[in-house]
Amino acid sequence: MKHLLNTLFLTRDDLQLVKDGQSLLVKQGNEVLLRKPVHMLGGVISLGRSYITPQAMAFCAENDVALSLLSPNGRFLAQVRGPVSGNVLLRRAQFRLADDDKAANNIAQAVVAAKLVNCRGLLRRAARDQTLEADAEALALAADRLAQVLRRLEGAQSLEETRGLEGEGAAAYFGVFGRLISAQGDGFAFNGRNRRPPRDAVNALLSFAYTLLAHDISGACQAVGLDPQVGFLHRDRPGRPSLALDLMEEMRPMMVDRLVLNLINLRQVRAKGFAIEPAGGVRMDDDTRKGLLVAYQERKQKEIHHPVLDEKIPLGLLPHVQAMLLARHIRGDLPGYPAHFHKF
Amino acid sequence: MMILVCYDVETVSPGGQRRLRRVARHCMNYGERVQNSVFECLLDPAQWVRFKAKLEGEADLQRDSLRYYFLGANWRRRVEHVGAKPVLDPDAPLVL
């Protein structure tokens, strides 16, 4: 089994990333802050204006270290990739499947089904712990709605229908998501999902963490030889990692939503760490952002039991495992794509 | 698996300085320096074979000594550190 590799985050503006032998060095001026042999890194995410030498970029590309550049708010800017490698035959098969509406719908359905089940699992788990009667009721109601959508999904004949049901499920889920936050009154009110820019602290946390997850999944797709830009559920659009977004649907609840809820409910982030910008968007301060990055990395080390592999894996390897299973399906080794149904 | 690599390179003999430098360089490419000539290396078996070949190609085995300690996958409970130079956990979040 693949080892869960670490991700290096550069959050400051005055850092330099350079190559030295087979290691990556992070320097500040002439001082070496960190030296990491490249085989221990799975990715580098730069969130500021750090200086990355061309040699370091090439070195990352050569060694399959996914290098992503994000804005300080977590908006995706660019990714450095090496020459297209992997299996052409696999990629061609992926494109053919993506063009075949029926086959694409099968994969999309599997992904959406897992998403609905996982969202429902998170809600039901929270409903059990909920002390307020009204909240528990609303959560149970939303869980039922998700179950209904799930039943209708089985009969979905076209991609359009699947996409519609996905949206319906997401609306039901985010309609009650705010009730999972026990610190609503302390500046963490949540009135539905919004983005670009996120208009409240909860949305800011979610958006940021989804970007991190997209980076990880996109890297995993490339590692197994799939093209992260050609998706099934999400339509192709220049620059959009549609396939990564497809796979992300099923992983959001356990890899991000749960994490964000924990951070807020366990008071690990504070409302004063968020500032409203003139344009109406909400921005995190450096400490809050760092806290989120650390929490995300730690979350990835949590072990889960993967039902298809029947093996214990760290949660952070899930993108890799799912990408591998999808590749097997595309190659024709598996009759369907086994999306991940999480046990909360 | 975690492998602890220690070396003594005789620097008084001719070429000693050069061997020391090059052995240290290989170690830095594969592991983390925990003391001056002690490295903790988290490797898979294939990487270990490559690393070992490089080390032994560099050292003069008549004069220098290399020691490997195999700590396996459950190495965490076999390592304890006290004193200066706290060592980073290789899996700890890297946020700079």
CSV table of C-alpha atoms in Angstrom, one decimal:
chain,number,residue,atom,x,y,z
A,1,MET,CA,0.0,0.0,0.0
A,2,LYS,CA,1.1,3.5,-0.8
A,3,HIS,CA,2.5,5.5,2.1
A,4,LEU,CA,0.6,8.7,3.0
A,5,LEU,CA,3.1,11.4,2.1
A,6,ASN,CA,3.3,14.7,3.7
A,7,THR,CA,2.3,18.0,2.2
A,8,LEU,CA,4.4,21.1,2.6
A,9,PHE,CA,2.6,24.4,3.0
A,10,LEU,CA,4.3,27.7,2.3
A,11,THR,CA,2.1,30.4,3.8
A,12,ARG,CA,4.5,33.3,4.1
A,13,ASP,CA,5.7,35.7,1.4
A,14,ASP,CA,9.4,35.8,2.3
A,15,LEU,CA,10.3,32.1,1.8
A,16,GLN,CA,12.3,30.5,-1.0
A,17,LEU,CA,11.9,26.9,-2.1
A,18,VAL,CA,15.0,25.5,-3.6
A,19,LYS,CA,16.4,22.2,-4.7
A,20,ASP,CA,19.5,20.8,-3.0
A,21,GLY,CA,20.6,17.3,-4.1
A,22,GLN,CA,17.6,15.1,-3.7
A,23,SER,CA,16.0,17.4,-1.1
A,24,LEU,CA,13.8,20.4,-1.1
A,25,LEU,CA,14.9,23.3,1.1
A,26,VAL,CA,12.8,26.1,2.5
A,27,LYS,CA,14.9,29.1,3.1
A,28,GLN,CA,14.2,32.5,4.6
A,29,GLY,CA,17.1,34.7,3.5
A,30,ASN,CA,20.1,32.6,4.1
A,31,GLU,CA,18.7,30.6,6.9
A,32,VAL,CA,17.4,27.1,6.1
A,33,LEU,CA,14.1,26.5,7.9
A,34,LEU,CA,13.4,23.1,6.6
A,35,ARG,CA,15.1,20.3,4.6
A,36,LYS,CA,13.1,17.5,3.3
A,37,PRO,CA,14.2,14.6,1.1
A,38,VAL,CA,11.8,14.6,-1.8
A,39,HIS,CA,10.6,11.1,-1.4
A,40,MET,CA,8.9,12.1,1.8
A,41,LEU,CA,6.7,14.7,0.1
A,42,GLY,CA,3.5,14.1,-1.8
A,43,GLY,CA,2.7,17.7,-2.5
A,44,VAL,CA,3.7,21.4,-2.1
A,45,ILE,CA,1.1,24.1,-1.7
A,46,SER,CA,2.2,27.7,-1.9
A,47,LEU,CA,-0.3,30.2,-0.5
A,48,GLY,CA,1.6,33.3,-0.8
A,49,ARG,CA,4.3,34.9,-2.8
A,50,SER,CA,7.1,32.7,-1.9
A,51,TYR,CA,9.9,32.3,-4.4
A,52,ILE,CA,10.1,28.9,-6.0
A,53,THR,CA,13.2,28.3,-8.2
A,54,PRO,CA,12.7,26.8,-11.6
A,55,GLN,CA,15.0,24.0,-10.6
A,56,ALA,CA,12.7,23.3,-7.6
A,57,MET,CA,9.6,23.3,-9.9
A,58,ALA,CA,11.2,20.9,-12.3
A,59,PHE,CA,12.4,18.7,-9.4
A,60,CYS,CA,8.9,18.5,-8.0
A,61,ALA,CA,7.5,17.6,-11.4
A,62,GLU,CA,10.1,14.9,-12.0
A,63,ASN,CA,9.4,13.3,-8.6
A,64,ASP,CA,5.6,13.4,-8.8
A,65,VAL,CA,5.3,16.0,-6.1
A,66,ALA,CA,2.1,18.0,-6.9
A,67,LEU,CA,3.0,21.7,-6.8
A,68,SER,CA,0.0,24.0,-6.5
A,69,LEU,CA,-0.1,27.7,-6.2
A,70,LEU,CA,-3.0,29.2,-4.4
A,71,SER,CA,-3.9,32.7,-3.4
A,72,PRO,CA,-3.6,33.5,0.3
A,73,ASN,CA,-7.4,33.0,0.5
A,74,GLY,CA,-7.1,29.6,-1.0
A,75,ARG,CA,-8.2,30.3,-4.5
A,76,PHE,CA,-6.5,28.0,-7.0
A,77,LEU,CA,-4.1,29.9,-9.3
A,78,ALA,CA,-1.9,27.4,-11.0
A,79,GLN,CA,-0.3,24.0,-10.9
A,80,VAL,CA,3.1,22.9,-12.0
A,81,ARG,CA,3.0,19.6,-13.9
A,82,GLY,CA,5.6,17.5,-15.6
A,83,PRO,CA,5.3,16.0,-19.0
A,84,VAL,CA,2.1,14.1,-19.4
A,85,SER,CA,2.9,10.6,-18.4
A,86,GLY,CA,1.0,7.5,-17.3
A,87,ASN,CA,-1.0,5.3,-19.6
A,88,VAL,CA,-2.4,6.8,-22.8
A,89,LEU,CA,-4.7,3.8,-23.2
A,90,LEU,CA,-6.2,4.5,-19.8
A,91,ARG,CA,-6.7,8.2,-20.7
A,92,ARG,CA,-8.3,7.4,-24.0
A,93,ALA,CA,-10.6,5.0,-22.3
A,94,GLN,CA,-11.5,7.8,-19.8
A,95,PHE,CA,-12.3,10.2,-22.6
A,96,ARG,CA,-14.4,7.6,-24.4
A,97,LEU,CA,-16.4,6.9,-21.2
A,98,ALA,CA,-16.8,10.7,-20.6
A,99,ASP,CA,-18.3,11.1,-24.1
A,100,ASP,CA,-20.7,8.1,-23.6
A,101,ASP,CA,-23.6,9.6,-21.7
A,102,LYS,CA,-24.8,6.3,-20.3
A,103,ALA,CA,-21.5,5.2,-19.0
A,104,ALA,CA,-20.7,8.6,-17.6
A,105,ASN,CA,-24.1,8.6,-15.9
A,106,ASN,CA,-23.3,5.3,-14.2
A,107,ILE,CA,-20.1,6.8,-12.7
A,108,ALA,CA,-21.8,10.0,-11.8
A,109,GLN,CA,-24.7,8.1,-10.1
A,110,ALA,CA,-22.2,6.1,-8.0
A,111,VAL,CA,-20.5,9.3,-6.9
A,112,VAL,CA,-23.7,11.1,-6.1
A,113,ALA,CA,-25.1,8.2,-4.3
A,114,ALA,CA,-22.0,8.0,-2.1
A,115,LYS,CA,-22.2,11.7,-1.5
A,116,LEU,CA,-25.8,11.6,-0.4
A,117,VAL,CA,-25.2,8.6,1.9
A,118,ASN,CA,-22.1,10.3,3.4
A,119,CYS,CA,-24.0,13.5,3.9
A,120,ARG,CA,-26.8,11.6,5.5
A,121,GLY,CA,-24.4,9.7,7.7
A,122,LEU,CA,-22.9,12.9,9.0
A,123,LEU,CA,-26.4,14.4,9.7
A,124,ARG,CA,-27.6,11.3,11.5
A,125,ARG,CA,-24.5,11.1,13.6
A,126,ALA,CA,-24.9,14.7,14.5
A,127,ALA,CA,-28.7,14.2,15.2
A,128,ARG,CA,-27.8,11.5,17.8
A,129,ASP,CA,-25.5,13.9,19.7
A,130,GLN,CA,-27.9,16.8,19.3
A,131,THR,CA,-29.4,18.0,22.6
A,132,LEU,CA,-31.9,20.5,21.2
A,133,GLU,CA,-35.2,18.7,20.3
A,134,ALA,CA,-36.0,21.1,17.4
A,135,ASP,CA,-32.5,20.7,15.9
A,136,ALA,CA,-32.6,16.9,16.1
A,137,GLU,CA,-35.9,16.9,14.4
A,138,ALA,CA,-34.8,19.1,11.6
A,139,LEU,CA,-31.7,17.0,11.1
A,140,ALA,CA,-33.7,13.8,11.0
A,141,LEU,CA,-36.1,15.4,8.5
A,142,ALA,CA,-33.2,16.4,6.2
A,143,ALA,CA,-31.7,12.9,6.5
A,144,ASP,CA,-35.1,11.6,5.3
A,145,ARG,CA,-35.1,14.0,2.4
A,146,LEU,CA,-31.6,12.7,1.4
A,147,ALA,CA,-32.9,9.1,1.6
A,148,GLN,CA,-35.8,10.1,-0.8
A,149,VAL,CA,-33.4,11.7,-3.2
A,150,LEU,CA,-31.3,8.6,-3.0
A,151,ARG,CA,-34.2,6.4,-4.0
A,152,ARG,CA,-35.0,8.6,-7.0
A,153,LEU,CA,-31.4,8.6,-8.0
A,154,GLU,CA,-31.6,4.9,-8.8
A,155,GLY,CA,-34.1,5.6,-11.6
A,156,ALA,CA,-32.1,8.6,-13.0
A,157,GLN,CA,-31.8,7.9,-16.7
A,158,SER,CA,-29.7,10.8,-17.8
A,159,LEU,CA,-26.8,12.9,-16.6
A,160,GLU,CA,-29.0,15.9,-16.4
A,161,GLU,CA,-31.3,14.1,-14.0
A,162,THR,CA,-28.3,13.0,-11.8
A,163,ARG,CA,-27.0,16.5,-11.7
A,164,GLY,CA,-30.4,17.8,-10.7
A,165,LEU,CA,-30.7,15.3,-7.8
A,166,GLU,CA,-27.2,16.1,-6.7
A,167,GLY,CA,-28.2,19.7,-6.4
A,168,GLU,CA,-31.3,18.8,-4.5
A,169,GLY,CA,-29.4,16.7,-2.1
A,170,ALA,CA,-26.8,19.4,-1.5
A,171,ALA,CA,-29.6,22.0,-0.9
A,172,ALA,CA,-31.2,19.7,1.7
A,173,TYR,CA,-27.9,19.1,3.4
A,174,PHE,CA,-26.7,22.7,3.5
A,175,GLY,CA,-30.2,23.8,4.6
A,176,VAL,CA,-29.6,22.2,8.0
A,177,PHE,CA,-25.8,22.4,8.1
A,178,GLY,CA,-26.0,25.4,10.3
A,179,ARG,CA,-27.8,23.4,13.0
A,180,LEU,CA,-24.6,21.3,13.4
A,181,ILE,CA,-22.8,24.3,14.7
A,182,SER,CA,-23.1,24.8,18.4
A,183,ALA,CA,-21.3,28.1,18.3
A,184,GLN,CA,-23.8,29.8,16.0
A,185,GLY,CA,-24.1,32.7,18.3
A,186,ASP,CA,-20.4,33.4,18.5
A,187,GLY,CA,-20.0,34.6,15.0
A,188,PHE,CA,-20.4,31.3,13.2
A,189,ALA,CA,-23.9,31.8,11.8
A,190,PHE,CA,-24.5,29.7,8.7
A,191,ASN,CA,-27.2,30.6,6.2
A,192,GLY,CA,-26.5,28.4,3.3
A,193,ARG,CA,-23.5,27.8,1.2
A,194,ASN,CA,-22.0,30.6,-0.7
A,195,ARG,CA,-18.7,31.2,-2.4
A,196,ARG,CA,-16.6,33.4,-4.6
A,197,PRO,CA,-16.3,35.1,-2.2
A,198,PRO,CA,-17.5,33.2,0.8
A,199,ARG,CA,-19.7,35.6,2.8
A,200,ASP,CA,-19.3,34.2,6.3
A,201,ALA,CA,-16.7,32.5,8.4
A,202,VAL,CA,-18.1,29.0,8.0
A,203,ASN,CA,-18.2,29.3,4.2
A,204,ALA,CA,-14.7,30.7,4.2
A,205,LEU,CA,-13.4,27.6,6.1
A,206,LEU,CA,-15.3,25.2,3.9
A,207,SER,CA,-14.1,26.9,0.7
A,208,PHE,CA,-10.5,26.9,1.8
A,209,ALA,CA,-10.5,23.3,2.9
A,210,TYR,CA,-12.3,22.1,-0.4
A,211,THR,CA,-9.5,23.7,-2.3
A,212,LEU,CA,-6.9,21.7,-0.3
A,213,LEU,CA,-8.9,18.5,-1.0
A,214,ALA,CA,-9.2,19.3,-4.7
A,215,HIS,CA,-5.4,19.6,-4.8
A,216,ASP,CA,-5.0,16.2,-3.1
A,217,ILE,CA,-7.5,14.5,-5.4
A,218,SER,CA,-6.1,16.1,-8.5
A,219,GLY,CA,-2.7,14.8,-7.5
A,220,ALA,CA,-4.1,11.3,-6.9
A,221,CYS,CA,-5.8,11.2,-10.3
A,222,GLN,CA,-2.5,12.1,-12.0
A,223,ALA,CA,-0.6,9.6,-10.0
A,224,VAL,CA,-2.8,6.7,-11.3
A,225,GLY,CA,-2.7,8.1,-14.8
A,226,LEU,CA,-6.1,9.7,-15.1
A,227,ASP,CA,-6.7,13.1,-16.6
A,228,PRO,CA,-8.0,15.2,-13.7
A,229,GLN,CA,-9.7,17.6,-16.1
A,230,VAL,CA,-12.1,15.2,-17.8
A,231,GLY,CA,-15.0,14.5,-15.5
A,232,PHE,CA,-18.3,12.7,-15.7
A,233,LEU,CA,-20.6,14.5,-13.3
A,234,HIS,CA,-19.0,17.9,-13.8
A,235,ARG,CA,-18.9,19.3,-17.3
A,236,ASP,CA,-15.6,20.1,-19.0
A,237,ARG,CA,-14.5,23.6,-18.7
A,238,PRO,CA,-11.1,25.0,-19.4
A,239,GLY,CA,-8.9,24.9,-16.3
A,240,ARG,CA,-11.4,23.1,-14.2
A,241,PRO,CA,-10.3,19.8,-12.7
A,242,SER,CA,-13.7,18.2,-13.4
A,243,LEU,CA,-12.7,14.6,-12.5
A,244,ALA,CA,-11.1,15.8,-9.2
A,245,LEU,CA,-14.3,17.6,-8.4
A,246,ASP,CA,-16.3,14.5,-9.3
A,247,LEU,CA,-14.4,12.4,-6.8
A,248,MET,CA,-14.5,15.2,-4.3
A,249,GLU,CA,-18.3,14.9,-4.0
A,250,GLU,CA,-18.2,11.7,-2.1
A,251,MET,CA,-15.3,12.8,0.2
A,252,ARG,CA,-16.4,16.2,1.2
A,253,PRO,CA,-18.5,15.2,4.3
A,254,MET,CA,-15.8,13.2,6.0
A,255,MET,CA,-12.7,15.0,4.9
A,256,VAL,CA,-13.8,18.6,5.1
A,257,ASP,CA,-17.3,19.1,6.6
A,258,ARG,CA,-16.6,17.1,9.7
A,259,LEU,CA,-13.2,18.8,10.1
A,260,VAL,CA,-14.7,22.3,9.8
A,261,LEU,CA,-17.5,21.4,12.3
A,262,ASN,CA,-14.9,20.1,14.8
A,263,LEU,CA,-12.8,23.2,14.5
A,264,ILE,CA,-15.7,25.4,15.2
A,265,ASN,CA,-17.5,23.4,17.8
A,266,LEU,CA,-14.4,22.6,19.8
A,267,ARG,CA,-13.5,26.3,19.7
A,268,GLN,CA,-10.3,25.8,17.8
A,269,VAL,CA,-11.1,28.7,15.6
A,270,ARG,CA,-12.3,32.0,16.9
A,271,ALA,CA,-14.7,34.5,15.2
A,272,LYS,CA,-12.1,37.2,15.6
A,273,GLY,CA,-9.8,35.4,13.2
A,274,PHE,CA,-12.1,36.4,10.3
A,275,ALA,CA,-12.3,39.8,8.7
A,276,ILE,CA,-15.0,41.1,6.3
A,277,GLU,CA,-13.5,42.7,3.3
A,278,PRO,CA,-15.0,45.8,1.6
A,279,ALA,CA,-16.3,43.6,-1.2
A,280,GLY,CA,-18.3,41.5,1.2
A,281,GLY,CA,-16.0,38.5,1.3
A,282,VAL,CA,-14.7,37.0,4.5
A,283,ARG,CA,-11.0,36.5,5.0
A,284,MET,CA,-9.1,34.4,7.6
A,285,ASP,CA,-6.1,35.8,9.4
A,286,ASP,CA,-2.8,33.9,9.2
A,287,ASP,CA,-3.2,32.0,12.5
A,288,THR,CA,-6.6,30.8,11.6
A,289,ARG,CA,-5.4,29.6,8.2
A,290,LYS,CA,-2.4,27.9,9.8
A,291,GLY,CA,-4.7,26.2,12.3
A,292,LEU,CA,-6.9,24.9,9.5
A,293,LEU,CA,-3.9,23.6,7.5
A,294,VAL,CA,-2.6,21.8,10.6
A,295,ALA,CA,-6.0,20.3,11.4
A,296,TYR,CA,-6.4,19.2,7.8
A,297,GLN,CA,-3.1,17.4,7.8
A,298,GLU,CA,-3.9,15.7,11.1
A,299,ARG,CA,-7.3,14.7,9.9
A,300,LYS,CA,-5.7,12.9,7.0
A,301,GLN,CA,-3.8,10.7,9.4
A,302,LYS,CA,-6.9,9.4,11.0
A,303,GLU,CA,-7.3,5.7,10.1
A,304,ILE,CA,-10.4,4.3,8.5
A,305,HIS,CA,-11.4,0.9,7.3
A,306,HIS,CA,-11.8,0.8,3.6
A,307,PRO,CA,-14.6,-1.6,2.8
A,308,VAL,CA,-13.6,-2.5,-0.8
A,309,LEU,CA,-9.9,-3.0,0.0
A,310,ASP,CA,-10.8,-4.5,3.4
A,311,GLU,CA,-7.8,-2.8,4.8
A,312,LYS,CA,-7.1,0.0,7.2
A,313,ILE,CA,-5.9,3.1,5.5
A,314,PRO,CA,-5.3,6.7,6.6
A,315,LEU,CA,-8.1,9.0,5.5
A,316,GLY,CA,-5.5,11.0,3.5
A,317,LEU,CA,-5.0,8.0,1.1
A,318,LEU,CA,-8.7,7.8,0.3
A,319,PRO,CA,-8.3,10.1,-2.8
A,320,HIS,CA,-5.6,7.8,-4.0
A,321,VAL,CA,-7.5,4.6,-3.4
A,322,GLN,CA,-10.7,6.0,-5.1
A,323,ALA,CA,-8.7,7.2,-8.1
A,324,MET,CA,-7.2,3.8,-8.4
A,325,LEU,CA,-10.6,2.1,-8.2
A,326,LEU,CA,-12.0,4.5,-10.8
A,327,ALA,CA,-9.0,3.7,-13.1
A,328,ARG,CA,-9.8,0.0,-12.8
A,329,HIS,CA,-13.4,0.6,-13.7
A,330,ILE,CA,-12.4,2.7,-16.7
A,331,ARG,CA,-9.9,0.1,-17.8
A,332,GLY,CA,-12.7,-2.5,-17.6
A,333,ASP,CA,-11.4,-4.5,-14.7
A,334,LEU,CA,-14.3,-3.5,-12.4
A,335,PRO,CA,-17.9,-3.6,-13.6
A,336,GLY,CA,-18.8,-0.4,-11.8
A,337,TYR,CA,-17.1,2.4,-9.9
A,338,PRO,CA,-17.2,1.5,-6.2
A,339,ALA,CA,-17.6,4.9,-4.6
A,340,HIS,CA,-16.7,5.2,-0.9
A,341,PHE,CA,-19.5,4.9,1.6
A,342,HIS,CA,-18.2,6.2,4.9
A,343,LYS,CA,-19.0,5.0,8.4
A,344,PHE,CA,-19.4,7.9,10.7
B,1,MET,CA,10.1,1.5,7.5
B,2,MET,CA,12.4,3.5,9.6
B,3,ILE,CA,16.1,2.9,9.4
B,4,LEU,CA,18.7,4.6,11.6
B,5,VAL,CA,22.0,5.1,9.8
B,6,CYS,CA,25.2,6.1,11.7
B,7,TYR,CA,28.6,6.5,10.3
B,8,ASP,CA,32.2,7.1,11.3
B,9,VAL,CA,34.4,8.3,8.5
B,10,GLU,CA,38.1,8.4,9.2
B,11,THR,CA,39.0,12.0,8.2
B,12,VAL,CA,42.8,11.8,8.8
B,13,SER,CA,43.4,9.3,6.0
B,14,PRO,CA,43.7,10.8,2.5
B,15,GLY,CA,40.4,11.6,0.9
B,16,GLY,CA,38.7,11.3,4.3
B,17,GLN,CA,37.1,14.8,4.2
B,18,ARG,CA,35.7,14.1,0.8
B,19,ARG,CA,34.3,10.8,1.8
B,20,LEU,CA,32.7,12.3,4.9
B,21,ARG,CA,31.1,15.0,2.9
B,22,ARG,CA,29.7,12.7,0.3
B,23,VAL,CA,28.4,10.1,2.8
B,24,ALA,CA,26.7,12.9,4.7
B,25,ARG,CA,25.2,14.3,1.4
B,26,HIS,CA,23.7,10.9,0.6
B,27,CYS,CA,22.2,10.7,4.0
B,28,MET,CA,20.7,14.1,3.7
B,29,ASN,CA,19.0,13.0,0.5
B,30,TYR,CA,17.3,10.1,2.1
B,31,GLY,CA,16.7,11.0,5.7
B,32,GLU,CA,16.7,13.5,8.4
B,33,ARG,CA,19.8,14.4,10.4
B,34,VAL,CA,19.1,13.8,14.1
B,35,GLN,CA,22.7,14.1,15.3
B,36,ASN,CA,26.0,14.9,13.6
B,37,SER,CA,26.5,11.5,12.1
B,38,VAL,CA,23.1,9.9,12.8
B,39,PHE,CA,20.2,10.0,10.3
B,40,GLU,CA,16.7,8.7,10.6
B,41,CYS,CA,15.5,7.5,7.3
B,42,LEU,CA,11.9,6.7,6.5
B,43,LEU,CA,12.2,4.5,3.4
B,44,ASP,CA,10.5,1.8,1.4
B,45,PRO,CA,12.6,-1.3,0.7
B,46,ALA,CA,13.5,-0.2,-2.9
B,47,GLN,CA,14.7,3.2,-1.7
B,48,TRP,CA,16.8,1.5,1.0
B,49,VAL,CA,18.5,-0.7,-1.6
B,50,ARG,CA,19.5,2.3,-3.6
B,51,PHE,CA,20.6,4.3,-0.6
B,52,LYS,CA,22.7,1.5,0.8
B,53,ALA,CA,24.4,1.0,-2.5
B,54,LYS,CA,25.3,4.7,-2.7
B,55,LEU,CA,26.6,4.8,0.9
B,56,GLU,CA,28.7,1.7,0.5
B,57,GLY,CA,30.0,2.9,-2.8
B,58,GLU,CA,31.2,6.1,-1.2
B,59,ALA,CA,32.7,4.9,2.0
B,60,ASP,CA,36.1,3.2,2.3
B,61,LEU,CA,35.1,0.1,4.1
B,62,GLN,CA,38.6,-0.6,5.2
B,63,ARG,CA,38.6,2.7,7.2
B,64,ASP,CA,35.1,3.8,7.7
B,65,SER,CA,32.2,2.2,9.6
B,66,LEU,CA,28.6,2.3,8.8
B,67,ARG,CA,25.9,1.0,11.1
B,68,TYR,CA,22.2,0.4,10.3
B,69,TYR,CA,19.5,-0.1,12.8
B,70,PHE,CA,16.2,-1.4,11.4
B,71,LEU,CA,13.3,0.0,13.4
B,72,GLY,CA,10.5,-1.3,11.2
B,73,ALA,CA,7.1,0.3,10.7
B,74,ASN,CA,6.2,0.7,14.4
B,75,TRP,CA,9.3,2.7,15.0
B,76,ARG,CA,7.6,5.4,17.0
B,77,ARG,CA,7.5,3.5,20.3
B,78,ARG,CA,11.2,2.5,19.9
B,79,VAL,CA,12.5,6.0,19.8
B,80,GLU,CA,12.9,8.4,22.6
B,81,HIS,CA,14.6,11.7,22.6
B,82,VAL,CA,15.7,13.9,25.5
B,83,GLY,CA,17.7,17.0,25.5
B,84,ALA,CA,18.5,19.6,22.9
B,85,LYS,CA,17.7,19.5,19.2
B,86,PRO,CA,14.1,18.4,19.1
B,87,VAL,CA,13.5,16.3,16.0
B,88,LEU,CA,10.6,16.8,13.8
B,89,ASP,CA,8.2,14.0,13.4
B,90,PRO,CA,8.4,13.1,9.7
B,91,ASP,CA,4.6,13.0,9.5
B,92,ALA,CA,3.9,16.2,11.4
B,93,PRO,CA,2.1,18.9,9.4
B,94,LEU,CA,4.6,21.1,7.5
B,95,VAL,CA,3.2,24.5,7.6
B,96,LEU,CA,5.7,27.4,7.2
